[in-house]
CSV table of C-alpha atoms in Angstrom, one decimal:
chain,number,residue,atom,x,y,z
A,1,MET,CA,158.4,11.1,-52.7
A,2,GLU,CA,155.6,8.7,-51.8
A,3,ASN,CA,155.5,10.1,-48.3
A,4,GLN,CA,155.2,13.6,-49.8
A,5,ASN,CA,152.4,12.6,-52.1
A,6,SER,CA,150.6,10.8,-49.3
A,7,ALA,CA,150.9,13.9,-47.1
A,8,ALA,CA,149.7,16.2,-49.9
A,9,ALA,CA,146.7,13.9,-50.5
A,10,GLU,CA,145.8,13.9,-46.8
A,11,SER,CA,146.2,17.7,-46.7
A,12,ASN,CA,143.8,18.1,-49.7
A,13,THR,CA,141.3,15.7,-48.1
A,14,SER,CA,141.4,17.6,-44.8
A,15,GLU,CA,140.9,20.9,-46.6
A,16,GLU,CA,138.0,19.4,-48.6
A,17,VAL,CA,136.3,18.1,-45.5
A,18,LYS,CA,136.7,21.5,-43.7
A,19,ASP,CA,135.4,23.3,-46.8
A,20,PHE,CA,132.4,21.1,-47.1
A,21,ILE,CA,131.5,21.4,-43.4
A,22,ALA,CA,131.9,25.2,-43.5
A,23,LYS,CA,130.2,25.9,-46.9
A,24,GLY,CA,128.3,22.8,-48.1
A,25,PHE,CA,126.8,21.0,-45.2
A,26,PHE,CA,123.8,23.3,-44.4
A,27,PRO,CA,123.1,24.2,-48.1
A,28,LEU,CA,122.9,20.4,-48.8
A,29,ILE,CA,120.4,20.0,-45.9
A,30,LYS,CA,118.4,22.9,-47.2
A,31,LYS,CA,118.4,21.4,-50.7
A,32,VAL,CA,117.1,18.0,-49.6
A,33,LEU,CA,114.5,19.5,-47.3
A,34,LEU,CA,113.2,22.3,-49.5
A,35,ASN,CA,113.7,20.7,-53.0
A,36,PRO,CA,113.3,17.0,-52.4
A,37,ALA,CA,111.9,16.3,-55.9
A,38,ASP,CA,114.9,17.9,-57.7
A,39,LEU,CA,118.1,16.2,-56.5
A,40,SER,CA,119.3,15.2,-60.0
A,41,ASN,CA,122.3,17.6,-59.8
A,42,GLU,CA,123.3,16.2,-56.5
A,43,LEU,CA,123.0,12.6,-57.6
A,44,SER,CA,125.0,13.2,-60.8
A,45,GLY,CA,127.9,14.8,-59.0
A,46,LYS,CA,131.4,13.3,-59.3
A,47,ASP,CA,134.2,13.0,-56.8
A,48,THR,CA,131.7,13.1,-54.0
A,49,ALA,CA,133.2,10.4,-51.8
A,50,THR,CA,134.6,12.7,-49.2
A,51,LYS,CA,131.4,14.7,-48.9
A,52,SER,CA,129.4,11.4,-48.7
A,53,ILE,CA,131.6,9.9,-46.0
A,54,VAL,CA,131.5,13.2,-44.0
A,55,MET,CA,127.7,13.1,-44.1
A,56,ILE,CA,127.5,9.5,-42.9
A,57,VAL,CA,130.0,10.1,-40.1
A,58,ILE,CA,128.3,13.3,-39.0
A,59,CYS,CA,125.0,11.3,-38.9
A,60,GLY,CA,126.5,8.6,-36.7
A,61,ILE,CA,128.1,11.1,-34.3
A,62,LEU,CA,124.8,13.1,-34.0
A,63,TYR,CA,122.8,9.9,-33.3
A,64,MET,CA,125.4,9.0,-30.7
A,65,LEU,CA,125.6,12.4,-28.9
A,66,LEU,CA,122.2,14.2,-29.3
A,67,PRO,CA,120.0,11.5,-27.7
A,68,TYR,CA,122.5,11.1,-24.9
A,69,LEU,CA,122.4,14.9,-24.2
A,70,PHE,CA,118.6,15.2,-24.5
A,71,ILE,CA,117.6,12.0,-22.6
A,72,GLY,CA,117.7,13.8,-19.3
A,73,ARG,CA,117.7,11.9,-16.0
A,74,LEU,CA,117.8,8.5,-17.8
A,75,ARG,CA,121.3,9.3,-18.9
A,76,ASP,CA,122.8,8.1,-15.6
A,77,TRP,CA,120.8,4.9,-15.6
A,78,MET,CA,121.4,4.0,-19.2
A,79,GLY,CA,125.0,5.0,-19.6
A,80,PHE,CA,126.7,5.9,-22.9
A,81,ARG,CA,126.9,2.5,-24.5
A,82,PRO,CA,123.3,2.3,-25.9
A,83,PHE,CA,123.8,5.7,-27.6
A,84,ALA,CA,127.1,4.6,-29.1
A,85,GLN,CA,125.3,1.6,-30.5
A,86,LEU,CA,122.6,3.9,-31.9
A,87,GLY,CA,125.2,6.0,-33.7
A,88,LEU,CA,126.8,2.8,-35.1
A,89,LEU,CA,123.3,1.5,-36.2
A,90,SER,CA,122.6,4.7,-38.2
A,91,VAL,CA,125.9,4.3,-40.0
A,92,ILE,CA,125.1,0.7,-40.8
A,93,VAL,CA,121.7,1.7,-42.2
A,94,LEU,CA,123.3,4.3,-44.5
A,95,LEU,CA,126.0,1.8,-45.7
A,96,LEU,CA,123.4,-0.8,-46.4
A,97,ILE,CA,121.4,1.7,-48.5
A,98,THR,CA,124.6,2.4,-50.4
A,99,VAL,CA,125.2,-1.3,-51.0
A,100,PHE,CA,121.7,-1.8,-52.3
A,101,ALA,CA,121.9,1.3,-54.6
A,102,TYR,CA,125.2,0.0,-55.9
A,103,LEU,CA,124.0,-3.6,-56.6
A,104,LEU,CA,120.8,-2.4,-58.3
A,105,LYS,CA,122.6,0.1,-60.5
A,106,LEU,CA,125.2,-2.5,-61.3
A,107,SER,CA,122.4,-4.4,-63.1
A,108,LYS,CA,121.9,-1.4,-65.4
A,109,THR,CA,125.4,-0.2,-66.0
A,110,LYS,CA,128.9,-1.6,-65.3
A,111,THR,CA,130.4,1.9,-64.9
A,112,VAL,CA,128.9,2.4,-61.5
A,113,THR,CA,131.3,2.2,-58.5
A,114,PHE,CA,130.7,1.7,-54.8
A,115,LYS,CA,132.7,4.9,-54.1
A,116,ASP,CA,130.2,6.9,-56.2
A,117,GLU,CA,127.2,5.3,-54.6
A,118,LEU,CA,128.3,6.5,-51.2
A,119,LEU,CA,126.6,9.7,-52.3
A,120,VAL,CA,123.2,7.9,-51.9
A,121,GLY,CA,124.0,7.0,-48.4
A,122,GLY,CA,125.3,10.5,-47.7
A,123,LEU,CA,122.2,12.2,-49.0
A,124,CYS,CA,120.0,9.7,-47.0
A,125,ALA,CA,121.9,10.9,-43.9
A,126,VAL,CA,120.1,14.3,-44.3
A,127,PRO,CA,116.5,13.1,-43.5
A,128,LEU,CA,117.9,11.1,-40.6
A,129,ILE,CA,119.7,14.1,-39.2
A,130,ILE,CA,116.6,16.4,-39.7
A,131,THR,CA,114.4,13.9,-37.9
A,132,LEU,CA,116.8,13.5,-35.0
A,133,VAL,CA,117.1,17.3,-34.5
A,134,ILE,CA,113.3,17.7,-34.6
A,135,TYR,CA,112.9,14.9,-32.0
A,136,CYS,CA,115.4,16.5,-29.7
A,137,ILE,CA,113.8,19.9,-30.0
A,138,MET,CA,110.4,18.4,-29.2
A,139,SER,CA,111.9,16.7,-26.2
A,140,LEU,CA,112.6,20.2,-24.8
A,141,PHE,CA,108.9,20.8,-24.7
A,142,GLY,CA,108.0,17.7,-22.9
A,143,SER,CA,107.6,15.2,-25.8
A,144,ASP,CA,109.1,11.8,-25.0
A,145,ILE,CA,111.0,10.5,-28.0
A,146,PHE,CA,110.7,7.0,-26.5
A,147,SER,CA,106.9,7.2,-26.0
A,148,SER,CA,104.8,4.4,-27.4
A,149,GLY,CA,101.4,2.9,-27.2
A,150,ILE,CA,98.1,4.7,-26.6
A,151,GLY,CA,99.6,7.0,-24.1
A,152,ALA,CA,101.8,8.4,-26.9
A,153,MET,CA,98.8,10.0,-28.4
A,154,TYR,CA,98.6,12.4,-25.5
A,155,ASN,CA,102.2,13.4,-25.2
A,156,GLY,CA,103.2,14.1,-28.8
A,157,GLY,CA,104.1,10.5,-29.9
A,158,TRP,CA,101.7,10.6,-32.8
A,159,LEU,CA,103.4,13.7,-34.1
A,160,LEU,CA,106.8,12.0,-33.8
A,161,SER,CA,105.4,9.1,-35.8
A,162,LEU,CA,104.3,11.4,-38.6
A,163,ILE,CA,107.7,13.0,-38.7
A,164,GLY,CA,109.3,9.5,-38.8
A,165,ILE,CA,107.0,8.6,-41.7
A,166,TYR,CA,108.0,11.8,-43.5
A,167,CYS,CA,111.7,10.9,-43.0
A,168,LEU,CA,111.0,7.5,-44.5
A,169,LEU,CA,109.4,9.1,-47.5
A,170,LEU,CA,112.4,11.4,-48.0
A,171,LEU,CA,114.7,8.3,-47.9
A,172,ILE,CA,112.6,6.5,-50.5
A,173,ASN,CA,112.5,9.6,-52.7
A,174,ILE,CA,116.3,9.9,-52.7
A,175,PHE,CA,116.7,6.3,-53.5
A,176,TYR,CA,114.0,6.5,-56.2
A,177,GLN,CA,115.7,9.4,-57.9
A,178,SER,CA,119.1,7.7,-57.7
A,179,LEU,CA,117.7,4.6,-59.5
A,180,CYS,CA,116.0,6.8,-62.2
A,181,SER,CA,119.3,8.6,-62.8
A,182,VAL,CA,120.8,5.4,-64.4
A,183,GLY,CA,117.8,4.5,-66.5
A,184,PHE,CA,115.4,2.5,-64.2
A,185,LYS,CA,111.8,2.8,-65.3
A,186,ASN,CA,109.7,4.9,-63.0
A,187,ASN,CA,107.5,1.9,-62.0
A,188,SER,CA,110.5,-0.3,-61.3
A,189,ALA,CA,112.2,2.4,-59.2
A,190,TRP,CA,108.9,3.1,-57.4
A,191,HIS,CA,108.6,-0.5,-56.2
A,192,LEU,CA,112.3,-1.1,-55.6
A,193,SER,CA,113.0,2.0,-53.5
A,194,PRO,CA,110.8,1.4,-50.5
A,195,LEU,CA,111.8,-2.3,-50.5
A,196,ALA,CA,115.5,-1.3,-50.4
A,197,ILE,CA,115.1,1.3,-47.7
A,198,LEU,CA,112.9,-1.0,-45.5
A,199,LEU,CA,115.3,-3.9,-46.0
A,200,ALA,CA,118.3,-1.8,-45.1
A,201,PHE,CA,116.6,-0.9,-41.7
A,202,TYR,CA,115.5,-4.5,-41.2
A,203,ILE,CA,119.0,-5.9,-41.8
A,204,ALA,CA,120.6,-3.1,-39.7
A,205,PHE,CA,118.4,-3.9,-36.7
A,206,LYS,CA,119.1,-7.6,-37.1
A,207,ILE,CA,122.8,-6.9,-37.2
A,208,GLY,CA,122.5,-4.5,-34.2
A,209,TYR,CA,120.5,-7.1,-32.3
A,210,SER,CA,123.0,-9.8,-32.9
A,211,LEU,CA,126.0,-7.6,-32.0
A,212,PHE,CA,124.6,-5.7,-29.1
């Protein structure tokens, strides 16, 4: 009986994943991109753990594969390992964002669960995915996604930086709305959100540096 229940649960989860990828993935990206100031319905959803985990996993896979495919001739020199690390790093960032959202909300309400807060990490995967796709598209037209310094001003690096800043603002916006949804005052959420996002990136890079 337990085996049958377990098999049924796995089947339901598999169907839920397939249904989300087929019908919910692109509408969610469209929602975050076109209506970033109105995500209250998404943030108040229940039983969203599967969707959230799928978004985080997809983000990690894309950050692993797309840069590897678009890097060109450097691929043979660099190998696959740095890109696998990049994919893992993106997942760590999203999980840290989830942890910070959970801990902050826990100070306001005891009904919050880590499982529910995975939704914040899942939604934050959207700006990261959008940014990555734009970077890869720009690389087709000669923009070096690894460009830096003054020379970057002449090959599209400044535009990549602006896109990166916009991604950061979207991440902060999602976190801000998430805090406001449980009763945080606007001013408190306004100051806590960028701190949490930047701290998540900082800790993730520290973890990545120590591991890799």
